[in-house]
Coordinates of C-alpha atoms in Angstrom, one line a residue:
X19 CA -2.9 -43.1 -35.1
X20 CA 0.2 -43.9 -33.0
X21 CA 1.1 -40.8 -30.9
X22 CA 4.4 -39.2 -32.0
X23 CA 5.5 -38.3 -28.5
X24 CA 4.3 -38.4 -24.9
X25 CA 4.3 -34.8 -23.7
X26 CA 3.7 -33.7 -20.1
X27 CA 2.5 -30.1 -19.6
X28 CA 2.7 -28.8 -16.1
X29 CA 0.1 -26.1 -15.4
X30 CA -3.5 -26.0 -16.5
X31 CA -3.8 -22.3 -17.1
X32 CA -4.5 -20.7 -20.5
X33 CA -0.8 -21.2 -21.7
X34 CA -0.8 -24.9 -20.7
X35 CA -4.1 -25.6 -22.3
X36 CA -3.1 -23.8 -25.5
X37 CA 0.1 -25.9 -25.6
X38 CA -1.9 -29.0 -25.1
X39 CA -4.3 -28.1 -27.9
X40 CA -1.6 -27.2 -30.4
X41 CA 0.4 -30.4 -29.6
X42 CA -2.7 -32.6 -29.7
X43 CA -3.5 -31.3 -33.1
X44 CA -0.1 -32.5 -34.3
X45 CA -0.8 -36.1 -33.1
X46 CA 1.1 -36.1 -29.8
X47 CA -0.2 -37.8 -26.6
X48 CA -0.5 -34.9 -24.1
X49 CA -1.2 -34.9 -20.4
X50 CA -1.8 -31.6 -18.5
X51 CA -1.0 -31.7 -14.8
X52 CA -2.7 -29.0 -12.8
X53 CA -2.1 -28.6 -9.1
X54 CA -5.6 -27.3 -8.2
X55 CA -8.2 -29.9 -7.2
X56 CA -10.3 -29.0 -10.2
X57 CA -9.6 -27.3 -13.5
X58 CA -11.0 -23.7 -13.4
X59 CA -9.8 -20.2 -14.1
X60 CA -10.3 -17.3 -11.9
X61 CA -9.7 -13.7 -12.9
X62 CA -11.4 -11.1 -14.9
X63 CA -11.2 -9.9 -18.5
X64 CA -8.1 -9.9 -20.7
X65 CA -7.0 -8.7 -24.1
X66 CA -6.5 -11.1 -27.0
X67 CA -4.6 -9.3 -29.8
X68 CA -4.7 -10.2 -33.5
X69 CA -1.4 -12.1 -33.1
X70 CA -3.2 -14.5 -30.7
X71 CA -6.6 -14.6 -32.2
X72 CA -5.2 -15.5 -35.7
X73 CA -3.7 -18.7 -34.2
X74 CA -6.9 -19.6 -32.2
X75 CA -8.9 -19.2 -35.4
X76 CA -6.6 -21.6 -37.2
X77 CA -7.2 -24.1 -34.4
X78 CA -10.9 -24.0 -35.1
X79 CA -12.0 -21.6 -32.3
X80 CA -13.0 -18.6 -34.4
X81 CA -16.8 -19.2 -34.0
X82 CA -16.6 -19.5 -30.2
X83 CA -14.3 -16.5 -29.9
X84 CA -17.0 -14.5 -31.8
X85 CA -19.7 -15.7 -29.5
X86 CA -17.9 -15.2 -26.2
X87 CA -15.5 -12.3 -26.9
X88 CA -16.1 -8.6 -27.7
X89 CA -14.5 -6.8 -30.6
X90 CA -14.2 -3.2 -29.4
X91 CA -15.3 -0.7 -31.9
X92 CA -12.8 1.8 -30.6
X93 CA -10.4 3.0 -27.9
X94 CA -11.0 6.3 -26.2
X95 CA -8.7 8.4 -24.0
X96 CA -10.8 10.4 -21.7
X97 CA -10.0 13.3 -19.3
X98 CA -9.6 12.1 -15.7
X99 CA -11.1 15.2 -14.2
X100 CA -14.1 16.3 -16.4
X101 CA -14.5 13.0 -18.2
X102 CA -14.7 14.3 -21.8
X103 CA -13.3 12.3 -24.7
X104 CA -10.0 13.6 -25.8
X105 CA -9.2 11.3 -28.6
X106 CA -10.8 8.2 -30.2
X107 CA -8.9 5.5 -32.1
X108 CA -11.2 3.3 -34.3
X109 CA -10.7 -0.4 -33.9
X110 CA -13.2 -3.1 -35.1
X111 CA -13.1 -3.5 -38.8
X112 CA -10.2 -1.1 -39.2
X113 CA -7.9 -3.2 -37.0
X114 CA -9.1 -6.3 -38.7
X115 CA -8.0 -4.9 -42.0
X116 CA -4.7 -3.6 -40.6
X117 CA -3.6 -6.6 -38.7
X118 CA -5.4 -9.4 -40.5
X119 CA -7.2 -10.9 -37.5
X120 CA -9.7 -9.5 -34.9
X121 CA -8.8 -7.9 -31.6
X122 CA -10.9 -9.2 -28.7
X123 CA -11.6 -8.5 -25.1
X124 CA -12.7 -11.6 -23.4
X125 CA -13.3 -13.0 -19.9
X126 CA -10.4 -15.1 -18.8
X127 CA -12.7 -17.9 -17.7
X128 CA -14.4 -18.0 -21.0
X129 CA -11.2 -18.5 -23.0
X130 CA -10.0 -21.1 -20.4
X131 CA -13.2 -23.1 -20.8
X132 CA -13.1 -22.9 -24.5
X133 CA -9.6 -24.4 -24.6
X134 CA -10.4 -27.0 -22.1
X135 CA -13.4 -28.2 -23.9
X136 CA -11.4 -28.5 -27.2
X137 CA -9.1 -31.1 -25.7
X138 CA -9.7 -34.9 -25.7
X139 CA -11.3 -36.3 -22.6
X140 CA -8.8 -37.3 -20.0
X141 CA -6.1 -34.8 -21.1
X142 CA -6.1 -32.8 -17.9
X143 CA -5.2 -34.4 -14.6
X144 CA -6.2 -32.1 -11.7
X145 CA -4.8 -32.4 -8.2
X146 CA -1.2 -33.0 -9.4
X147 CA 1.3 -30.6 -7.9
X148 CA 4.7 -31.1 -9.3
X149 CA 7.5 -31.4 -6.7
X150 CA 10.4 -32.5 -8.8
X151 CA 11.4 -34.1 -12.1
X152 CA 14.4 -35.9 -13.4
X153 CA 15.6 -36.6 -16.9
X154 CA 17.0 -39.9 -17.9
X155 CA 18.0 -41.5 -21.2
X156 CA 14.4 -42.9 -21.5
X157 CA 12.6 -39.6 -20.9
X158 CA 11.5 -37.4 -18.0
X159 CA 10.1 -38.7 -14.7
X160 CA 7.7 -36.4 -12.9
X161 CA 7.0 -36.8 -9.1
X162 CA 3.9 -35.2 -7.6
X163 CA 3.1 -34.1 -4.0
X164 CA 0.5 -36.9 -3.6
X165 CA 3.2 -39.5 -4.2
X166 CA 2.2 -40.4 -7.8
X167 CA 4.6 -40.3 -10.7
X168 CA 4.4 -40.0 -14.5
X169 CA 6.7 -40.4 -17.4
X170 CA 7.0 -38.4 -20.6
X171 CA 9.3 -37.9 -23.6
X172 CA 9.0 -34.1 -23.2
X173 CA 8.2 -31.8 -20.3
X174 CA 6.8 -28.3 -20.8
X175 CA 6.7 -26.0 -17.8
X176 CA 3.6 -23.8 -18.2
X177 CA 3.3 -23.3 -14.4
X178 CA 3.4 -19.5 -14.2
X179 CA 5.8 -16.9 -12.8
X180 CA 6.5 -19.1 -9.7
X181 CA 7.2 -22.1 -11.9
X182 CA 8.8 -25.2 -10.4
X183 CA 10.1 -26.2 -13.8
X184 CA 11.7 -22.7 -14.3
X185 CA 13.3 -22.8 -10.9
X186 CA 14.8 -26.2 -11.6
X187 CA 16.1 -25.3 -15.0
X188 CA 17.4 -21.7 -14.3
X189 CA 17.7 -21.6 -10.5
X190 CA 16.1 -19.0 -8.2
X191 CA 15.5 -15.6 -9.6
X192 CA 14.5 -12.2 -8.2
X193 CA 11.2 -10.6 -9.0
X194 CA 11.5 -7.1 -10.4
X195 CA 8.9 -4.8 -8.7
X196 CA 7.5 -2.0 -10.8
X197 CA 6.4 0.1 -7.8
X198 CA 2.8 -0.3 -8.9
X199 CA -0.2 -2.5 -8.2
X200 CA -3.5 -3.0 -9.9
X201 CA -7.0 -3.3 -8.6
X202 CA -9.0 -5.6 -10.9
X203 CA -12.7 -6.6 -11.1
X204 CA -15.8 -6.9 -13.1
X205 CA -19.0 -4.7 -12.9
X206 CA -22.3 -5.4 -14.6
X207 CA -22.8 -2.7 -17.3
X208 CA -26.4 -2.0 -16.2
X209 CA -24.8 -0.7 -12.9
X210 CA -23.0 2.0 -14.9
X211 CA -25.3 2.8 -17.8
X212 CA -23.3 5.9 -18.8
X213 CA -20.4 3.7 -20.0
X214 CA -20.4 2.1 -23.4
X215 CA -20.4 -1.7 -23.9
X216 CA -18.3 -1.7 -27.1
X217 CA -15.3 0.6 -26.3
X218 CA -12.0 0.3 -24.6
X219 CA -11.7 3.3 -22.2
X220 CA -8.5 4.8 -20.7
X221 CA -8.3 7.6 -18.1
X222 CA -4.8 8.7 -17.0
X223 CA -4.6 10.9 -14.0
X224 CA -1.8 12.5 -12.1
X225 CA -1.2 9.4 -9.9
X226 CA -3.3 6.6 -11.2
X227 CA -4.7 5.1 -14.4
X228 CA -8.1 3.5 -15.0
X229 CA -8.7 1.1 -17.9
X230 CA -12.2 -0.3 -18.7
X231 CA -13.3 -2.7 -21.4
X232 CA -16.3 -4.9 -22.2
X233 CA -16.5 -8.7 -21.8
X234 CA -19.3 -11.3 -22.3
X235 CA -21.0 -9.5 -25.1
X236 CA -20.8 -6.1 -23.4
X237 CA -22.9 -7.2 -20.5
X238 CA -20.0 -6.7 -18.1
X239 CA -17.1 -4.3 -17.9
X240 CA -13.6 -5.3 -16.6
X241 CA -11.8 -2.5 -14.8
X242 CA -8.0 -2.3 -14.1
X243 CA -7.0 0.5 -11.8
X244 CA -3.2 0.9 -11.8
X245 CA -1.8 2.8 -8.8
X246 CA 1.7 3.6 -7.6
X247 CA 2.4 2.1 -4.1
X248 CA 5.9 0.9 -3.1
X249 CA 4.4 -0.7 0.0
X250 CA 2.0 -3.1 -1.6
X251 CA 4.2 -6.0 -2.7
X252 CA 2.0 -9.0 -2.7
X253 CA 2.4 -10.8 -6.0
X254 CA -1.0 -12.6 -6.1
X255 CA -3.8 -12.8 -8.5
X256 CA -6.3 -13.5 -5.7
X257 CA -5.4 -11.1 -2.9
X258 CA -8.5 -9.0 -2.0
X259 CA -8.4 -5.3 -2.8
X260 CA -9.7 -2.9 -0.2
X261 CA -12.8 -1.1 -1.7
X262 CA -12.4 1.9 0.6
X263 CA -8.9 2.4 -0.6
X264 CA -10.0 2.0 -4.2
X265 CA -12.6 4.7 -3.7
X266 CA -10.1 7.0 -2.0
X267 CA -7.6 6.6 -4.9
X268 CA -10.2 7.9 -7.3
X269 CA -11.9 10.6 -5.2
X270 CA -12.0 13.8 -7.2
X271 CA -12.1 12.1 -10.5
X272 CA -14.9 12.4 -13.0
X273 CA -18.4 11.1 -12.4
X274 CA -18.1 8.1 -14.7
X275 CA -15.0 6.7 -12.9
X276 CA -16.6 7.4 -9.5
X277 CA -19.8 5.7 -10.5
X278 CA -17.8 2.7 -11.7
X279 CA -15.9 2.5 -8.5
X280 CA -19.1 2.8 -6.4
X281 CA -20.6 -0.1 -8.3
X282 CA -17.7 -2.5 -7.5
X283 CA -18.7 -5.2 -5.1
X284 CA -15.5 -7.3 -5.2
X285 CA -11.9 -6.5 -6.2
X286 CA -8.6 -8.2 -6.3
X287 CA -5.2 -6.5 -6.0
X288 CA -2.1 -7.6 -7.7
X289 CA 1.4 -6.1 -7.2
X290 CA 3.0 -5.7 -10.6
X291 CA 6.2 -7.7 -11.0
X292 CA 8.1 -9.2 -13.9
X293 CA 11.5 -11.0 -14.1
X294 CA 14.6 -10.4 -16.1
X295 CA 14.7 -12.3 -19.3
X296 CA 16.3 -15.8 -19.1
X297 CA 19.4 -16.7 -21.0
X298 CA 18.0 -20.2 -21.7
X299 CA 14.5 -21.7 -21.5
X300 CA 15.4 -25.3 -22.4
X301 CA 17.6 -28.2 -21.3
X302 CA 17.4 -31.6 -22.9
X303 CA 13.8 -32.6 -23.1
X304 CA 12.5 -29.9 -20.9
X305 CA 11.4 -26.3 -21.8
X306 CA 9.2 -23.4 -20.6
X307 CA 6.2 -21.6 -22.0
X308 CA 4.2 -18.5 -21.3
X309 CA 4.7 -16.8 -17.9
X310 CA 7.1 -19.5 -16.8
X311 CA 9.4 -18.5 -19.6
X312 CA 8.8 -14.7 -19.8
X313 CA 6.6 -13.2 -17.1
X314 CA 5.8 -9.6 -18.2
X315 CA 4.0 -6.6 -17.0
X316 CA 0.4 -6.2 -18.3
X317 CA 0.9 -2.8 -20.1
X318 CA 1.0 -4.3 -23.6
X319 CA -2.0 -6.7 -22.9
X320 CA 0.1 -9.5 -24.4
X321 CA 0.5 -12.2 -21.6
X322 CA -2.0 -14.6 -23.1
X323 CA -1.3 -13.9 -26.8
X324 CA 2.5 -14.5 -26.2
X325 CA 1.7 -17.9 -24.6
X326 CA -0.5 -18.8 -27.6
X327 CA 2.3 -17.9 -29.9
X328 CA 4.7 -20.0 -27.8
X329 CA 2.3 -23.0 -28.1
X330 CA 2.1 -22.7 -31.9
X331 CA 5.8 -22.5 -32.5
X332 CA 6.5 -25.3 -30.0
X333 CA 4.0 -27.6 -31.7
X334 CA 5.7 -26.8 -35.1
X335 CA 9.2 -27.5 -33.8
X336 CA 8.2 -30.8 -32.2
X337 CA 6.4 -32.0 -35.4
X338 CA 9.6 -33.5 -36.8
X339 CA 9.7 -37.3 -37.0
X340 CA 11.6 -38.8 -34.2
X341 CA 12.1 -42.4 -35.2
X342 CA 14.4 -44.8 -33.4
X343 CA 18.2 -44.7 -34.0
X344 CA 19.1 -47.9 -35.9
X345 CA 22.2 -48.2 -33.7
X346 CA 20.2 -48.2 -30.5
X347 CA 19.5 -51.5 -28.7
X348 CA 15.8 -51.4 -29.2
X349 CA 14.3 -54.6 -30.7
X350 CA 12.0 -54.5 -33.7
X351 CA 9.4 -56.2 -31.6
X352 CA 9.6 -53.6 -28.8
X353 CA 9.4 -50.8 -31.3
X354 CA 6.3 -52.3 -32.9
X355 CA 4.6 -52.9 -29.5
X356 CA 5.4 -49.5 -28.0
X357 CA 6.5 -47.2 -30.8
X358 CA 6.3 -43.9 -28.9
X359 CA 8.3 -45.1 -26.0
X360 CA 10.8 -46.9 -28.2
X361 CA 11.3 -43.8 -30.3
X362 CA 11.9 -41.6 -27.3
X363 CA 14.4 -44.0 -25.7
X364 CA 16.7 -44.0 -28.7
X365 CA 19.7 -41.6 -28.6
X366 CA 18.9 -40.1 -32.0
X367 CA 15.4 -39.4 -30.9
X368 CA 16.5 -37.7 -27.7
X369 CA 18.9 -35.5 -29.7
X370 CA 16.1 -34.7 -32.1
X371 CA 13.8 -33.6 -29.2
X372 CA 16.6 -31.4 -27.7
X373 CA 17.2 -29.9 -31.1
X374 CA 13.5 -29.2 -31.5
X375 CA 13.3 -27.4 -28.2
X376 CA 16.4 -25.4 -29.0
X377 CA 14.8 -24.4 -32.3
X378 CA 11.6 -23.3 -30.4
X379 CA 13.6 -21.2 -28.0
X380 CA 15.7 -19.7 -30.8
X381 CA 12.5 -18.5 -32.5
X382 CA 10.6 -17.3 -29.5
X383 CA 13.1 -16.0 -26.9
X384 CA 14.3 -12.9 -28.9
X385 CA 10.7 -12.0 -29.7
X386 CA 9.3 -12.4 -26.2
X387 CA 12.3 -10.6 -24.7
X388 CA 11.5 -7.5 -26.8
X389 CA 7.8 -7.7 -25.8
X390 CA 8.7 -8.3 -22.1
X391 CA 11.1 -5.4 -21.8
X392 CA 8.9 -3.1 -23.9
X393 CA 6.0 -3.7 -21.5
X394 CA 7.9 -2.0 -18.7
X395 CA 7.5 1.5 -20.2
X396 CA 4.8 1.1 -22.8
X397 CA 1.0 1.0 -23.0
X398 CA -1.1 3.5 -21.1
X399 CA 1.9 4.5 -19.0
X400 CA 2.7 6.8 -21.9
X401 CA -0.4 8.8 -21.2
X402 CA 0.3 11.6 -18.8
X403 CA -1.7 14.8 -17.9
X404 CA -0.2 18.0 -19.0
X405 CA 1.0 20.6 -16.4
X406 CA -2.4 22.3 -16.4
X407 CA -4.0 19.0 -15.3
X408 CA -5.6 18.2 -18.6
X409 CA -4.7 14.9 -20.4
X410 CA -2.0 14.9 -23.1
X411 CA -3.3 13.4 -26.3
X412 CA 0.0 13.6 -28.2
X413 CA 1.0 10.1 -27.0
X414 CA -2.0 8.3 -28.4
X415 CA -0.2 7.5 -31.7
X416 CA 2.8 6.2 -29.8
X417 CA 0.6 4.1 -27.6
X418 CA -0.9 2.3 -30.6
X419 CA 2.5 2.1 -32.3
X420 CA 3.9 0.5 -29.2
X421 CA 1.9 -2.6 -29.9
X422 CA 1.2 -2.6 -33.6
X423 CA 4.3 -4.5 -34.5
X424 CA 3.4 -7.1 -31.9
X425 CA -0.2 -7.5 -33.2
X426 CA 0.9 -7.7 -36.8
X427 CA 3.2 -10.6 -36.0
X428 CA 2.3 -14.0 -37.3
X429 CA 4.2 -16.6 -35.2
X430 CA 3.7 -19.3 -37.8
X431 CA 5.1 -17.3 -40.7
X432 CA 8.7 -18.0 -41.6
X433 CA 9.3 -20.8 -39.1
X434 CA 12.4 -22.9 -39.7
X435 CA 11.8 -26.0 -41.8
X436 CA 11.5 -29.3 -40.0
X437 CA 14.6 -31.5 -40.2
X438 CA 14.3 -34.7 -42.2
X439 CA 13.5 -37.9 -40.3

């Protein structure tokens, strides 16, 4: 089958690989350019809401998700001081029935590997750090730090919050600091036998929050400890977290939390930033996806699911035929010998690509802006202890409702029809 378009994806994280898979499934020739010397994903656990899992299941990944992810049976809010369960929200089958797809907690590396192994061999090119790109009438030219170059009909920036593509399209921006940072890590569950391997746990104290959830079949627990600290401003996924400071932050908490903290052998600390929503994501044959388009705080647990939604909508919008403009000076012989390049060089095809990217942005940007801004005050931040020091349970329903509209969303439902060839 002749590829419809040559598409370059900059960034080999989960968003970039999801885009590559969605576009490959539509028959495009995709190359993913990753700056690291090898393709691998660090990090800990993450949330995959029904809005993300329903799309991955359609892409044929349902069986592997069930094998590698955990479907929490419930979510519990527990008292920070004495540790008792204040309220439990059933999940599992109830959420499957409510939202039409499973909710998973899964290790980031497991999902990353799953996506990478689903791509055709040779799709990913590691050791390619993008320095600049230029768009011409014939496509987009990419220039990398090692002196190599590449050409494509479409460029997708999936290179994170510090995106080179975003900076080129939209200019420099200012990171918005939340005043908080998060300690993150993974603990083997047999080190904390008092904690369940099938439940999402939340403790909200006077000056910190601890979230714990299972990954890898419940054999490990991911923890995320969110603490206020205006001094810690390092926006890095890999910066080490001081274990003594972590222990001090949770001194005086209940025995389950203190046992968990005592079992931590390694932690990373991440200052929590986002950015103001962009007015535009796309220009010509270039667009953004995932954190490069809409970096958001983690309080809705939607970073990955929103990137997967982006990938699905982008693949739909680029699925329109982009045949050559009959008025363009492209010979029939050239079109027959290099149909993808000939199509992309034609003025009508370039206009069709730009229109497709505008349609993608028109669908996704209003939705992700709402999620992005809602993350600033939502999620477990709504849980606060009462004045007597006990945890308030009145906000549990609002915590769930904060994200229910997001998780019910089907990104492929109601998409605009494709234009005729």
